[in-house]
GROMACS .gro file of N, CA and C in nm:
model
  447
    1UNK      N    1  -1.240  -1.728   1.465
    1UNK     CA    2  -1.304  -1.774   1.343
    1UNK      C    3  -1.439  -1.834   1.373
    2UNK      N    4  -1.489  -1.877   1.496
    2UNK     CA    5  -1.589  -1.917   1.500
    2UNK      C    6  -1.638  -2.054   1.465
    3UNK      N    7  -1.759  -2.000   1.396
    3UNK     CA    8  -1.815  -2.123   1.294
    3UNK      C    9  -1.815  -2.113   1.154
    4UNK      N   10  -1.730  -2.020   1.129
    4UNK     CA   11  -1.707  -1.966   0.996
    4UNK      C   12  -1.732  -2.124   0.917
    5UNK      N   13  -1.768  -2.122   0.761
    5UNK     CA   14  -1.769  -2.194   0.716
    5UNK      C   15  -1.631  -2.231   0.590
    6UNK      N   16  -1.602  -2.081   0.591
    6UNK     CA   17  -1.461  -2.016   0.515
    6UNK      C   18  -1.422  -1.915   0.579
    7UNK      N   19  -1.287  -1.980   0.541
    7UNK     CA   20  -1.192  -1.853   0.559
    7UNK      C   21  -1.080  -1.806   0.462
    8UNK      N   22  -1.058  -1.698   0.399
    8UNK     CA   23  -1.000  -1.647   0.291
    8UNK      C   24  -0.948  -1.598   0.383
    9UNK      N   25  -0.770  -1.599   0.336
    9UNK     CA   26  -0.661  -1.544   0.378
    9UNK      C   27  -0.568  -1.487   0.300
   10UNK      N   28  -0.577  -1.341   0.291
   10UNK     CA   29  -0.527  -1.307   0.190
   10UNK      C   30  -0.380  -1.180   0.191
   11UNK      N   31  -0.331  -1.130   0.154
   11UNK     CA   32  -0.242  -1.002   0.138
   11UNK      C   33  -0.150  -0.966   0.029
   12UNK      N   34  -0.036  -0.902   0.009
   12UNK     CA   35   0.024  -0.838  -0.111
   12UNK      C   36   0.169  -0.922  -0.106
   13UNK      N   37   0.229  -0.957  -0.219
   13UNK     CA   38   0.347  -1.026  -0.264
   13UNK      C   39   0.501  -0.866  -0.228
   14UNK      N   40   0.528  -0.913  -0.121
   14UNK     CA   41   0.659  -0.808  -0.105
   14UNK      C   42   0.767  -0.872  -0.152
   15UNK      N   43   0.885  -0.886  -0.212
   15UNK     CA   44   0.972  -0.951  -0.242
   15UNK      C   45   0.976  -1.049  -0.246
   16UNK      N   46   0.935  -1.137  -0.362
   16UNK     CA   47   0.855  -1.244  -0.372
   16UNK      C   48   0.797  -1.317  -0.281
   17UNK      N   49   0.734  -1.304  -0.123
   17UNK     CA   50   0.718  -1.349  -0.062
   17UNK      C   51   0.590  -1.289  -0.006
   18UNK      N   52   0.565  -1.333   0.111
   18UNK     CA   53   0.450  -1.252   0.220
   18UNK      C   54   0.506  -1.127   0.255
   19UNK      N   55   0.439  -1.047   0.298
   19UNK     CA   56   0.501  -0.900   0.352
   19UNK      C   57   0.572  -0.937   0.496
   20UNK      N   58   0.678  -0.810   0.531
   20UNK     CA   59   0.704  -0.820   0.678
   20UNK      C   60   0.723  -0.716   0.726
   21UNK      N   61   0.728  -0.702   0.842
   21UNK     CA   62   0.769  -0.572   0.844
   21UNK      C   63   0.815  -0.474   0.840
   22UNK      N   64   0.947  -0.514   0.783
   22UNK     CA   65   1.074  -0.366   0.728
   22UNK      C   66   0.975  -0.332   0.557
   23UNK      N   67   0.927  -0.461   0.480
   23UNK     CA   68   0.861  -0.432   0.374
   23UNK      C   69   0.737  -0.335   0.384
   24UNK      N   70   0.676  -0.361   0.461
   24UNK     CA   71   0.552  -0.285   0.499
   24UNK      C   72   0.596  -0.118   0.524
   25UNK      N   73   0.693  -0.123   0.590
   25UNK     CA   74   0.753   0.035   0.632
   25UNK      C   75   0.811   0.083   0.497
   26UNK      N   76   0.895  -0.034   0.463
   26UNK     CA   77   0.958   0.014   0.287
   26UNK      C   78   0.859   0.112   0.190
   27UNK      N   79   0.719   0.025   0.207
   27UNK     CA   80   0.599   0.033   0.132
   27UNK      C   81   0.534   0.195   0.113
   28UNK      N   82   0.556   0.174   0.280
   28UNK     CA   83   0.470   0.281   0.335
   28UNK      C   84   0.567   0.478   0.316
   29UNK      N   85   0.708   0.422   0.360
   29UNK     CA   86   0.824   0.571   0.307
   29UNK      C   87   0.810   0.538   0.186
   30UNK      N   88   0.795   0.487   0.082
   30UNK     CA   89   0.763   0.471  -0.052
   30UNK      C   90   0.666   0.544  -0.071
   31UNK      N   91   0.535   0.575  -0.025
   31UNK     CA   92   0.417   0.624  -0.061
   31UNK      C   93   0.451   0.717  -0.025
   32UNK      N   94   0.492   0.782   0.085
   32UNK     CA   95   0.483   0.887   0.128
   32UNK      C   96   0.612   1.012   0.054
   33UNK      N   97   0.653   0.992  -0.039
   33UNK     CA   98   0.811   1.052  -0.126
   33UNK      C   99   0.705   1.146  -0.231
   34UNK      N  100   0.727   1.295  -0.253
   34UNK     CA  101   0.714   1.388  -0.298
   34UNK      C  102   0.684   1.301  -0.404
   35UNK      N  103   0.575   1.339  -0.487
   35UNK     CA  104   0.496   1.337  -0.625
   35UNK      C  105   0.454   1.192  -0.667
   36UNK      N  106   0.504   1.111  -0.555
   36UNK     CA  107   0.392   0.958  -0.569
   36UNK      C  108   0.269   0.961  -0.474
   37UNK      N  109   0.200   0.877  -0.562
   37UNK     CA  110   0.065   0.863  -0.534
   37UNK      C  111   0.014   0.733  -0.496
   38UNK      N  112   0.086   0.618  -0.468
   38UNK     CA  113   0.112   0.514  -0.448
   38UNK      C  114  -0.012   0.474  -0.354
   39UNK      N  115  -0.142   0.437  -0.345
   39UNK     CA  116  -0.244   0.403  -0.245
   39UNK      C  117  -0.203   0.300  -0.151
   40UNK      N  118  -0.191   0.337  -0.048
   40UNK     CA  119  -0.189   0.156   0.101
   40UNK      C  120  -0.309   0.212   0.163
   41UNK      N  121  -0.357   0.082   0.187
   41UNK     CA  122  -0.403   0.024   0.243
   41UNK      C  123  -0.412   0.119   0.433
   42UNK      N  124  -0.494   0.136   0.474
   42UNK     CA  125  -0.455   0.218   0.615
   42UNK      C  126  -0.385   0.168   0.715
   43UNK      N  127  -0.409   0.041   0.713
   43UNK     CA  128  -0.313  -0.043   0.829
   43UNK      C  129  -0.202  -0.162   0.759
   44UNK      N  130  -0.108  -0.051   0.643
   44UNK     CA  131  -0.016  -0.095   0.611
   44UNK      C  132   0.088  -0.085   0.665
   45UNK      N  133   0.122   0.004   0.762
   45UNK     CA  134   0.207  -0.035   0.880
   45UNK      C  135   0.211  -0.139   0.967
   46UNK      N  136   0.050  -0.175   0.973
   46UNK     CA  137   0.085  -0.280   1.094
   46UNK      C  138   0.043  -0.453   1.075
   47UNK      N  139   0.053  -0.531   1.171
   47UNK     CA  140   0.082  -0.642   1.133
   47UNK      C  141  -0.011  -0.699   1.013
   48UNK      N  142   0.064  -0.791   0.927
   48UNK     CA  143   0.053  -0.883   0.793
   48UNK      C  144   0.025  -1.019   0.836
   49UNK      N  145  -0.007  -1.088   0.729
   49UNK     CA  146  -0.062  -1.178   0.705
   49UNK      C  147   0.031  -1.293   0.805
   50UNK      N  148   0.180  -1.293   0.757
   50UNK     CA  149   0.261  -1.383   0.777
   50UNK      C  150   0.241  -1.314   0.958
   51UNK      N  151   0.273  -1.214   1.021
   51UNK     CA  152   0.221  -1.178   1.203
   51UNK      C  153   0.105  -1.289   1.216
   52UNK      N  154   0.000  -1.266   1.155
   52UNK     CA  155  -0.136  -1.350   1.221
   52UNK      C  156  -0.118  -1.475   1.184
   53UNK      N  157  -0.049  -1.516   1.100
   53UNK     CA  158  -0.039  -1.693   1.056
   53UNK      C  159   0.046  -1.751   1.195
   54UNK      N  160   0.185  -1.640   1.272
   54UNK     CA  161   0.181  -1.746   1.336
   54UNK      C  162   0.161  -1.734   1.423
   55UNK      N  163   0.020  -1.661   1.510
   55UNK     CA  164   0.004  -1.666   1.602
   55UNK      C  165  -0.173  -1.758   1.613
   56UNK      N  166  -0.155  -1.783   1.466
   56UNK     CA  167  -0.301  -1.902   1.444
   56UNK      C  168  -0.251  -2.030   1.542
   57UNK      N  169  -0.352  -2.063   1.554
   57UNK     CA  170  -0.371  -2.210   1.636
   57UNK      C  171  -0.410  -2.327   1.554
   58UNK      N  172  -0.438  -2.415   1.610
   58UNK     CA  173  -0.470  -2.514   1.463
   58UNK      C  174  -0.637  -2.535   1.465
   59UNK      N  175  -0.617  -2.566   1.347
   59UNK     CA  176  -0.799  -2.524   1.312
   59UNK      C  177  -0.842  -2.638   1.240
   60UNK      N  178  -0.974  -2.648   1.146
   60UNK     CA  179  -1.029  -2.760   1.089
   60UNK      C  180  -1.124  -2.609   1.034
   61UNK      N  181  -1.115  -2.530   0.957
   61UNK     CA  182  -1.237  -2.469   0.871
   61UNK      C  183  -1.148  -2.434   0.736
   62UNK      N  184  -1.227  -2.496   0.652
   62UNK     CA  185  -1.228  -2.444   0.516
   62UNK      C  186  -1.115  -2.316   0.487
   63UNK      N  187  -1.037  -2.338   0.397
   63UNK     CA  188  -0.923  -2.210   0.398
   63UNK      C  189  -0.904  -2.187   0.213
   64UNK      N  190  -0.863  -2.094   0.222
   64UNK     CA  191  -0.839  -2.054   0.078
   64UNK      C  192  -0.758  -1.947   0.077
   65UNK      N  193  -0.635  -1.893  -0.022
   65UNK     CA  194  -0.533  -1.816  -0.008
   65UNK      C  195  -0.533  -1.739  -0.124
   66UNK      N  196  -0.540  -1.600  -0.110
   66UNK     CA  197  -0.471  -1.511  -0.217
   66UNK      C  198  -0.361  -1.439  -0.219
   67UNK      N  199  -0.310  -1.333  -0.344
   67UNK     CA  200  -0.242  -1.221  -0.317
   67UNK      C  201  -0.262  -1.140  -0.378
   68UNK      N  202  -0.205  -1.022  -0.359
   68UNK     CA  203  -0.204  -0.915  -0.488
   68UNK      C  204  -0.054  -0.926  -0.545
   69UNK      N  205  -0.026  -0.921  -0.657
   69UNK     CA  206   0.118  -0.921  -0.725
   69UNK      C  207   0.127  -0.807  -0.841
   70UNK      N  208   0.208  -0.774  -0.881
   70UNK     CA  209   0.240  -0.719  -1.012
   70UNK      C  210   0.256  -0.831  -1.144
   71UNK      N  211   0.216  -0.785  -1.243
   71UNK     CA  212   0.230  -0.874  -1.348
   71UNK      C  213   0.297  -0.961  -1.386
   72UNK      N  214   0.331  -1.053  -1.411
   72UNK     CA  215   0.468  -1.123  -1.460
   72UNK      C  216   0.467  -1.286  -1.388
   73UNK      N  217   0.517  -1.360  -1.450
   73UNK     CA  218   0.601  -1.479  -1.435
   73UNK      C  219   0.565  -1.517  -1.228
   74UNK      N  220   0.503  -1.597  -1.210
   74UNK     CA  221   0.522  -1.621  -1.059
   74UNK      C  222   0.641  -1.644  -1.031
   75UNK      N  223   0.704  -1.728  -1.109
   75UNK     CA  224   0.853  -1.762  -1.066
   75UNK      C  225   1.008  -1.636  -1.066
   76UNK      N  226   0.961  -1.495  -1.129
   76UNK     CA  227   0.998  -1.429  -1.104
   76UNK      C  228   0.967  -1.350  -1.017
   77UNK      N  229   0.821  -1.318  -0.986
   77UNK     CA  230   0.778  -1.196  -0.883
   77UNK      C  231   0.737  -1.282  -0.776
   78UNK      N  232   0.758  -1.419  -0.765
   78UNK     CA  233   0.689  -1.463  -0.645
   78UNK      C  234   0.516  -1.473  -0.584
   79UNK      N  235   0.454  -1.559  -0.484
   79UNK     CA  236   0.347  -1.541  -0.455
   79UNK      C  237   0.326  -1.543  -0.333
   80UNK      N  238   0.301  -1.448  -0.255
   80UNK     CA  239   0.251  -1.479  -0.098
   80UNK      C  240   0.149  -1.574  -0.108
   81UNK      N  241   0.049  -1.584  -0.198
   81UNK     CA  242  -0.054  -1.695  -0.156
   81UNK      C  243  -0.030  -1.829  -0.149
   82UNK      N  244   0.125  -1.881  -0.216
   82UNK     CA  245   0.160  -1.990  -0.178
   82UNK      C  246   0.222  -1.998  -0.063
   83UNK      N  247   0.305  -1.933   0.006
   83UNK     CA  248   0.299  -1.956   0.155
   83UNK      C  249   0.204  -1.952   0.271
   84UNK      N  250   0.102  -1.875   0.221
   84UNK     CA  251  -0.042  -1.890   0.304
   84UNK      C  252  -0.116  -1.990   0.332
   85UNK      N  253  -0.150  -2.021   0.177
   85UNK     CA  254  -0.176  -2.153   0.184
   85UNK      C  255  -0.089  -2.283   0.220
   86UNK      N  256   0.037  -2.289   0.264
   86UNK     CA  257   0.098  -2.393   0.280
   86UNK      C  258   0.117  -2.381   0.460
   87UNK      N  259   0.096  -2.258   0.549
   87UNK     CA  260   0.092  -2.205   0.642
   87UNK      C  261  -0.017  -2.308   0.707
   88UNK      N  262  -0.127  -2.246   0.640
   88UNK     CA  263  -0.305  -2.240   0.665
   88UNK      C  264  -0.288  -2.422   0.688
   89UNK      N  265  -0.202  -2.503   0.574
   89UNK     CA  266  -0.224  -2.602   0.585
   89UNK      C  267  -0.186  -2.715   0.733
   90UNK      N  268  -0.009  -2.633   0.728
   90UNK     CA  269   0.045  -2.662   0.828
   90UNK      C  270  -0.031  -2.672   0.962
   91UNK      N  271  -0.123  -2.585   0.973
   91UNK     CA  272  -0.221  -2.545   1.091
   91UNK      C  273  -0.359  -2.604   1.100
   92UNK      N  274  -0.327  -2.702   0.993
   92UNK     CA  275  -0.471  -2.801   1.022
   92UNK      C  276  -0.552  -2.792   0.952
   93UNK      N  277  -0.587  -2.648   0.854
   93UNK     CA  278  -0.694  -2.661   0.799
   93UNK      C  279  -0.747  -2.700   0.655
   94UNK      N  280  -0.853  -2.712   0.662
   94UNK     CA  281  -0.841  -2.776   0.470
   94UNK      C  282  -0.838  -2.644   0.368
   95UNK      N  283  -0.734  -2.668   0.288
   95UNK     CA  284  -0.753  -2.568   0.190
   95UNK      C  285  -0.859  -2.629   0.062
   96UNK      N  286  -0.923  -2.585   0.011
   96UNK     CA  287  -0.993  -2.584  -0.094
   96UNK      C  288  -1.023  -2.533  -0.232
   97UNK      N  289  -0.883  -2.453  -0.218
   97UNK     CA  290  -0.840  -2.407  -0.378
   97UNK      C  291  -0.731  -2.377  -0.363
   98UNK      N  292  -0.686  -2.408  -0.531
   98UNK     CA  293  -0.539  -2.337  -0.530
   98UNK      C  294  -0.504  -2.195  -0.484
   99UNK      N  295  -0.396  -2.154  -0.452
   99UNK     CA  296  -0.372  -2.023  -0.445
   99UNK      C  297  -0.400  -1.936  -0.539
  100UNK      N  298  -0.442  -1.796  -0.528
  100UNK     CA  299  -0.465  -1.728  -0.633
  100UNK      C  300  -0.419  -1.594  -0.595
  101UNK      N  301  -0.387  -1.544  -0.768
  101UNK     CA  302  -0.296  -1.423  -0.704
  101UNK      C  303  -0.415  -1.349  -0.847
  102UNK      N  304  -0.423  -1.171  -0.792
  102UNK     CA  305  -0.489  -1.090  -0.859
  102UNK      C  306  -0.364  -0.964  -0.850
  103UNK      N  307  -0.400  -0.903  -0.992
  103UNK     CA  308  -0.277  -0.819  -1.076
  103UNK      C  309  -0.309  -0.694  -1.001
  104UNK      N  310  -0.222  -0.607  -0.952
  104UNK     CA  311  -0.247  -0.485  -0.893
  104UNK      C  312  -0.141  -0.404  -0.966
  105UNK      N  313  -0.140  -0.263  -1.039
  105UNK     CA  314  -0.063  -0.204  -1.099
  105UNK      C  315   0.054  -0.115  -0.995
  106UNK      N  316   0.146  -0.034  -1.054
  106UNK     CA  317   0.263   0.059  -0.958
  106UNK      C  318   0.187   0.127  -0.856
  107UNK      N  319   0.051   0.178  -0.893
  107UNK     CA  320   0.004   0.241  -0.787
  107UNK      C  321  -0.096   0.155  -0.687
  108UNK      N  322  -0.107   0.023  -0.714
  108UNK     CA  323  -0.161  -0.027  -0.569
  108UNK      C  324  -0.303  -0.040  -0.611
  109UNK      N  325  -0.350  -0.045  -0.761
  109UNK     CA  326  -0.464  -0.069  -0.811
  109UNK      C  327  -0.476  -0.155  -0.849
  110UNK      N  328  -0.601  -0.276  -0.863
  110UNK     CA  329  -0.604  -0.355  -0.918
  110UNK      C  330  -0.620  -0.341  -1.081
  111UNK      N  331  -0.584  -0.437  -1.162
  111UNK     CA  332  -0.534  -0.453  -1.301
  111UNK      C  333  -0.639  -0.454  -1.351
  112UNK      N  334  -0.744  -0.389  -1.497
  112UNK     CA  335  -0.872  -0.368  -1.524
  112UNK      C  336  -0.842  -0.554  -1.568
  113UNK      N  337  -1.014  -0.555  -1.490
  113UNK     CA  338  -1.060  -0.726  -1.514
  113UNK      C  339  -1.062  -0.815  -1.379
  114UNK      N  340  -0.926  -0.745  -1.304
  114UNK     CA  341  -0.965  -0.791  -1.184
  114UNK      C  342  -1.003  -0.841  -1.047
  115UNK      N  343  -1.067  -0.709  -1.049
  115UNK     CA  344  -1.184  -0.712  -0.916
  115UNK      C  345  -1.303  -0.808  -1.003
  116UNK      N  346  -1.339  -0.829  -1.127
  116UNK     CA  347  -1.439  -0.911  -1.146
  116UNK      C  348  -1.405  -1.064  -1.124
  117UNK      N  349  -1.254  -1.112  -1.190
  117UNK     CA  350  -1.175  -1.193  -1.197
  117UNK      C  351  -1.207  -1.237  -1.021
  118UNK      N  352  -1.164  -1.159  -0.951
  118UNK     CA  353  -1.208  -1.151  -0.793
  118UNK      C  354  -1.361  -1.220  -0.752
  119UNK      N  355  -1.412  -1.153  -0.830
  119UNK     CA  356  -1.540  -1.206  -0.759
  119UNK      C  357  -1.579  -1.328  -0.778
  120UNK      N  358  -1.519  -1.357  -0.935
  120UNK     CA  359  -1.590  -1.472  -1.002
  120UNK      C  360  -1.502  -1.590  -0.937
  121UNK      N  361  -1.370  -1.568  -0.874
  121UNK     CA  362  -1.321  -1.645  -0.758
  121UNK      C  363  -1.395  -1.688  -0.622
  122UNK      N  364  -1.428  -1.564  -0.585
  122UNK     CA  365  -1.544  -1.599  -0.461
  122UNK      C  366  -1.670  -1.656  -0.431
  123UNK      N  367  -1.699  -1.653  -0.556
  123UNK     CA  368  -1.856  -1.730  -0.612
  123UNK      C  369  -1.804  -1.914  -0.612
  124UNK      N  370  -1.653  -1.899  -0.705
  124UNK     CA  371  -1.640  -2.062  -0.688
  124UNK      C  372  -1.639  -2.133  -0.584
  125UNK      N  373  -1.503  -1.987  -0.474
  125UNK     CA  374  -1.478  -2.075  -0.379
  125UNK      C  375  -1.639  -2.089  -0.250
  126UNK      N  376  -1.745  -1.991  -0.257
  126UNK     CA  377  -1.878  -2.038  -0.207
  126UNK      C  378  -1.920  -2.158  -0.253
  127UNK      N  379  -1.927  -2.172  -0.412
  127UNK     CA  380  -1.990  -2.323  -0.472
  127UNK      C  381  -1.934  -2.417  -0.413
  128UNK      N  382  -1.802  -2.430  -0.351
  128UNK     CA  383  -1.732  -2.514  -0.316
  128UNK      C  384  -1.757  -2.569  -0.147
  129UNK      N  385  -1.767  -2.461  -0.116
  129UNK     CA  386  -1.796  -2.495   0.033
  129UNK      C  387  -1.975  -2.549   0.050
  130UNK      N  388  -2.020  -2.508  -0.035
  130UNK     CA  389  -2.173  -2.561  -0.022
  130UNK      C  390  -2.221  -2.714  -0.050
  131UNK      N  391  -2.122  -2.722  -0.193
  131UNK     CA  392  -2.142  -2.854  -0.259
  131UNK      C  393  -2.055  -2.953  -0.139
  132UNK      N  394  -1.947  -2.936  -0.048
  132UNK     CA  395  -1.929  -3.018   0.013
  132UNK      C  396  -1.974  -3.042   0.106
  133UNK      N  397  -2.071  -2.981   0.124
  133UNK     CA  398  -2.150  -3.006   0.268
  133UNK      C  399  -2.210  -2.883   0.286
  134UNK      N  400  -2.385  -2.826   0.349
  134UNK     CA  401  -2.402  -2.773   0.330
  134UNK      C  402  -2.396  -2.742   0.522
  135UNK      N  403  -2.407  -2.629   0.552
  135UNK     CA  404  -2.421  -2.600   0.718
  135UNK      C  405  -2.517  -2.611   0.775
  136UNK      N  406  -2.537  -2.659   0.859
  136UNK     CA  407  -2.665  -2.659   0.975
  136UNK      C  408  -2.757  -2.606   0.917
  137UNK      N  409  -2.913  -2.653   0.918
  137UNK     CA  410  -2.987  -2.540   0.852
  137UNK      C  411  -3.029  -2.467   1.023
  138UNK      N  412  -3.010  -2.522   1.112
  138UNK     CA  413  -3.047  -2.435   1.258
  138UNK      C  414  -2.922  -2.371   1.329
  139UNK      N  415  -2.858  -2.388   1.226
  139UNK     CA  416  -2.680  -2.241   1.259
  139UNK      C  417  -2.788  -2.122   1.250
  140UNK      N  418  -2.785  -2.046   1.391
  140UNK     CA  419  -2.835  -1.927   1.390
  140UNK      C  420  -2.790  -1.807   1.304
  141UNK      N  421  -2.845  -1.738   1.257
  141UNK     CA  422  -2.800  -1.620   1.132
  141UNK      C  423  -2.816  -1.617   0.982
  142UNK      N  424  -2.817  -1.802   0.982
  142UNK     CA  425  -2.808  -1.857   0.866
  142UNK      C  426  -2.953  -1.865   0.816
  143UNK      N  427  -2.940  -1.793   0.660
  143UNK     CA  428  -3.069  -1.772   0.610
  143UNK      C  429  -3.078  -1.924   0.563
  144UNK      N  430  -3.249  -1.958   0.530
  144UNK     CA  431  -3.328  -2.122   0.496
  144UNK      C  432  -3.304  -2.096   0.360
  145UNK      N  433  -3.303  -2.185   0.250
  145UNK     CA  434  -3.254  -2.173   0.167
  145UNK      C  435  -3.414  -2.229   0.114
  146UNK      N  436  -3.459  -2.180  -0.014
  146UNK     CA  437  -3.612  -2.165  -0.076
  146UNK      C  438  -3.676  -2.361  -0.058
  147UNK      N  439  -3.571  -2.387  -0.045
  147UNK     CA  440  -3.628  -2.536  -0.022
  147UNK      C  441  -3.637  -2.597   0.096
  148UNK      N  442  -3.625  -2.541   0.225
  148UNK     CA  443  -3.639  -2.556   0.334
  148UNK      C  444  -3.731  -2.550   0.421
  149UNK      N  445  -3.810  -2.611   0.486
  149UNK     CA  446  -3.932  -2.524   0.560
  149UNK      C  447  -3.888  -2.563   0.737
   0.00000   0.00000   0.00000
């Protein structure tokens, strides 16, 4: 992770939970069955979110959690982004927004509204990391911001 200033951690709600890997394979002989069209992801076979959470170390950068889910009731379909985020936390780092989950339909598309819904998430969670502190202005890479000289 670096010097990241964020880190978004994100993946898909498998039985109300994070994916694993019999789900991921489930997912994947699912897509692959005569006359579905079901889109994954290319490295939906291999390791998920919940693999890399626990082989994280403990950290101190900015964290934030999503998922993709199907429509409905969290308390019925569940949210991987609340175990992410409660993961992410376990491991030291600050989360800075609630979990958020975005609607993906039977075929693995997101729900019209949002990928914008998406973005207009990523814009907050930037406002957020800026307003609490802004980064080095001599962090190499990092563009000067119009008020800087």
């Amino acid at each position: 992770m670096g010097d990241a200033d964020l880190l978004v951690v994100g993946g898909p709600t498998h039985f109300r939970g994070m994916s694993r890997a019999f789900t991921r394979k489930w997912a994947a002989s699912t897509a692959q069955k005569p006359g579905n069209d079901l889109v994954l992801d290319r490295d939906a076979e291999g390791p998920g979110a919940r693999d890399w959470l626990v082989s994280l170390g403990h950290g101190r950068t900015k964290v934030a959690a999503f998922d993709t889910r199907f429509t409905g009731p969290a308390l019925l379909r569940g949210r991987a982004s609340k175990a992410i985020s409660r993961t992410l936390r376990r491991h030291g780092f600050e989360v800075v927004a609630k979990p958020e989950s975005f609607f993906v339909n039977l075929k693995n598309h997101l729900e019209p509204g949002e990928e914008a819904r998406a973005r207009d998430w990523g814009k907050r969670l930037a406002a957020t990391v800026v307003s609490s502190g802004a980064p080095d202005a001599d962090r190499p890479g990092r563009p000067l911001a119009s008020n800087e000289t």
